[in-house]
XYZ file of C-alpha atoms in Angstrom:
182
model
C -19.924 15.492 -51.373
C -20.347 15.035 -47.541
C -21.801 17.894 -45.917
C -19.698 19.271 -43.047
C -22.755 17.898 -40.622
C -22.283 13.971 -41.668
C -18.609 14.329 -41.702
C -18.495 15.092 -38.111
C -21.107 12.678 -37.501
C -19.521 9.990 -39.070
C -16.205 10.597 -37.524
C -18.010 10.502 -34.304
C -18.870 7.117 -34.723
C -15.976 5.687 -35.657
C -14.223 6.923 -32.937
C -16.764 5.792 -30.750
C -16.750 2.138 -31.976
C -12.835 2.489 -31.447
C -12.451 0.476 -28.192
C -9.439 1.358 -25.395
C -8.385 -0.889 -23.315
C -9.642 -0.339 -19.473
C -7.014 1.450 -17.256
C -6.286 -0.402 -14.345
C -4.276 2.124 -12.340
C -6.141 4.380 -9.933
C -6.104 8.154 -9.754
C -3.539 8.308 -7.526
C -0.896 6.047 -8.627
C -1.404 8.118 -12.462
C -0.988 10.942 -9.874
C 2.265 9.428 -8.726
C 3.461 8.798 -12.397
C 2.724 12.050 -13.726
C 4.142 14.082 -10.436
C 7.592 11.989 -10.995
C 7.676 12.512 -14.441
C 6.132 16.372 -15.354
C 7.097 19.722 -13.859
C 10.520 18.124 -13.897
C 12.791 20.790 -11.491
C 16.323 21.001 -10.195
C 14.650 19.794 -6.676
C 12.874 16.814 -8.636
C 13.373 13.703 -6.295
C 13.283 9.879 -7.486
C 15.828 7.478 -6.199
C 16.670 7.295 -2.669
C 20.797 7.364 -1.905
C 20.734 4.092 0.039
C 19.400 0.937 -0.785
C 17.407 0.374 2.168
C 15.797 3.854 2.087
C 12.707 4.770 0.277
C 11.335 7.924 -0.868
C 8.549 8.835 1.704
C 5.904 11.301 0.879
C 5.731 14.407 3.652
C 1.751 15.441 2.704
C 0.775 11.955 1.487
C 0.821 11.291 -2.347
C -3.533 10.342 -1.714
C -4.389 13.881 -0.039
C -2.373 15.242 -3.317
C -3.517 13.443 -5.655
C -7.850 14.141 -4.183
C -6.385 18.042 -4.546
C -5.086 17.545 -7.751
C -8.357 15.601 -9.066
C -10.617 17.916 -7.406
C -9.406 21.388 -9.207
C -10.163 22.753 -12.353
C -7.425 25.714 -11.909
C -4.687 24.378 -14.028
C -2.134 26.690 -11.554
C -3.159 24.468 -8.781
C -3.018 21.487 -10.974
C 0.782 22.788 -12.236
C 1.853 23.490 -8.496
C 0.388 20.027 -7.299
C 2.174 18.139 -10.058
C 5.415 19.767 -9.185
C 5.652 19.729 -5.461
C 4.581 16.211 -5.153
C 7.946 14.501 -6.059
C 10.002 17.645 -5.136
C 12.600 17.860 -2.605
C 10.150 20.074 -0.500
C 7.651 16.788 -0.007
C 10.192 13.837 -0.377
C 12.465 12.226 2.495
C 14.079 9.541 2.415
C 13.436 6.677 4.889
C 14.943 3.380 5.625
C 10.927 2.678 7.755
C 8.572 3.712 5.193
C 5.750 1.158 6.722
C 5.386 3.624 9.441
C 5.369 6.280 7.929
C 1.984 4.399 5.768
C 1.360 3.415 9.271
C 0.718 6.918 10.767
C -0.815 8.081 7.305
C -3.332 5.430 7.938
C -4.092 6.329 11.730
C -4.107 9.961 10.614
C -7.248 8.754 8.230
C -9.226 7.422 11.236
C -11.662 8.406 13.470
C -9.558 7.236 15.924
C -6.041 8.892 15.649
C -2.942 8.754 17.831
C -1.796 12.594 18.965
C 1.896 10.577 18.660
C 0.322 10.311 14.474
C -0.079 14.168 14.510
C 2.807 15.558 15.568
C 5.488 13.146 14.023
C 3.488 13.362 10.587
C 2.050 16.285 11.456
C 5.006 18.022 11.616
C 6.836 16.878 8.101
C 2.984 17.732 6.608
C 3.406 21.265 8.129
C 7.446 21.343 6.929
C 6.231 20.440 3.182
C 3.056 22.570 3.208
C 5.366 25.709 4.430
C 7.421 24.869 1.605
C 4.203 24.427 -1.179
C 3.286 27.875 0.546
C 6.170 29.989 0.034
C 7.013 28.681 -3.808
C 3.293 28.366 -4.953
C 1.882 30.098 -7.838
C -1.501 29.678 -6.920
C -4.052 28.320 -4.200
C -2.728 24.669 -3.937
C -2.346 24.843 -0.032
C -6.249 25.673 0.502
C -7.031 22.908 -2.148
C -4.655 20.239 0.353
C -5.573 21.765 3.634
C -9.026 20.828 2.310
C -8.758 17.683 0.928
C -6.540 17.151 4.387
C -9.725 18.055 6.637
C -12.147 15.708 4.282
C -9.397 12.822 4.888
C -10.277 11.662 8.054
C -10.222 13.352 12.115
C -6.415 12.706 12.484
C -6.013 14.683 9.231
C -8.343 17.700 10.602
C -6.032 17.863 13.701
C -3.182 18.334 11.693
C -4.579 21.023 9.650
C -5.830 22.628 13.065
C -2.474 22.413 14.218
C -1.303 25.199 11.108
C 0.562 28.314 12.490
C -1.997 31.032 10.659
C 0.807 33.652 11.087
C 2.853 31.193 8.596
C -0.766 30.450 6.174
C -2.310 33.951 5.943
C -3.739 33.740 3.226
C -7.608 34.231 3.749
C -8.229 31.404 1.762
C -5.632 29.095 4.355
C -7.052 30.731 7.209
C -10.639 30.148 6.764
C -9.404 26.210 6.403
C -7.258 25.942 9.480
C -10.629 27.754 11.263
C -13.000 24.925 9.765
C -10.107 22.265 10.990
C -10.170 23.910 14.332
C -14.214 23.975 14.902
C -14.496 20.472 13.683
C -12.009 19.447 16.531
C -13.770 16.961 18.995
């Protein structure tokens, strides 16, 4: 008879001889197929109406999916997951290349102001929304990530409303966004 020691020992190594194939999709795009798939909700978005509309992230499906990745608080993780593909985040655009094309500005050093208020503003729309339904800290965990994602990012954050974010937690992040203004 095995003692209970060698069992586990021996079932450790055959599961660690067990080989898994490699995952070739990144964080973010698992992010993407978990956020259109879990924490399924009436406002759950997926197919645009129109053929030549997509479905355009508001607070870019990256800076979500860094939050997401970067919390151990499975409320934030839950809240995350659901607002990503909701109907609070999604639009539906027939020029989703610049939309990417402001998101990509916004992650420079050298941003456009034109970048911060036309995504700025449908960042602030969906983060008012994530704010008012969530069940936990998610909008300090994305105002963060926001600020870490480049200068353009930053502005936008320093561009929050704290009489709409007054949470201490939000506050103290749209103060950091603001000092780190150049």
């Amino acid at each position: 008879m095995k003692s209970k020691q060698s069992r586990c020992q021996s079932s450790t190594r055959s599961s660690s001889t067990t080989h898994s194939k490699p995952s070739r999709t990144t964080p973010s795009q698992q992010f993407r197929q978990l956020s259109a798939t879990q924490s399924r909700s009436f406002s759950l978005k997926n197919s645009p109406p129109r053929p030549t509309q997509q479905s355009t992230h508001k607070i870019p499906n990256s800076v979500l999916s860094r939050a997401h990745e970067n919390t151990s608080f499975k409320s934030v993780r839950r809240d995350l997951l659901g607002h990503a593909h909701s109907s609070s985040n999604i639009m539906y655009s027939s020029n989703n290349k610049a939309h990417s094309e402001m998101e990509r500005n916004l992650s420079s050093n050298n941003y456009h102001s034109s970048s911060v208020r036309q995504k700025g503003g449908s960042i602030a729309n969906s983060m008012k929304k994530l704010h008012s339904i969530q069940n936990s800290s998610a909008t300090t965990h994305v105002m963060r990530e926001m600020r870490h994602s480049g200068e353009g990012y930053n502005a936008v954050v320093a561009s929050f409303d704290k009489r709409t974010f007054q949470n201490p937690s939000e506050k103290k992040q749209i103060n950091i966004a603001r000092r780190n203004l150049k």
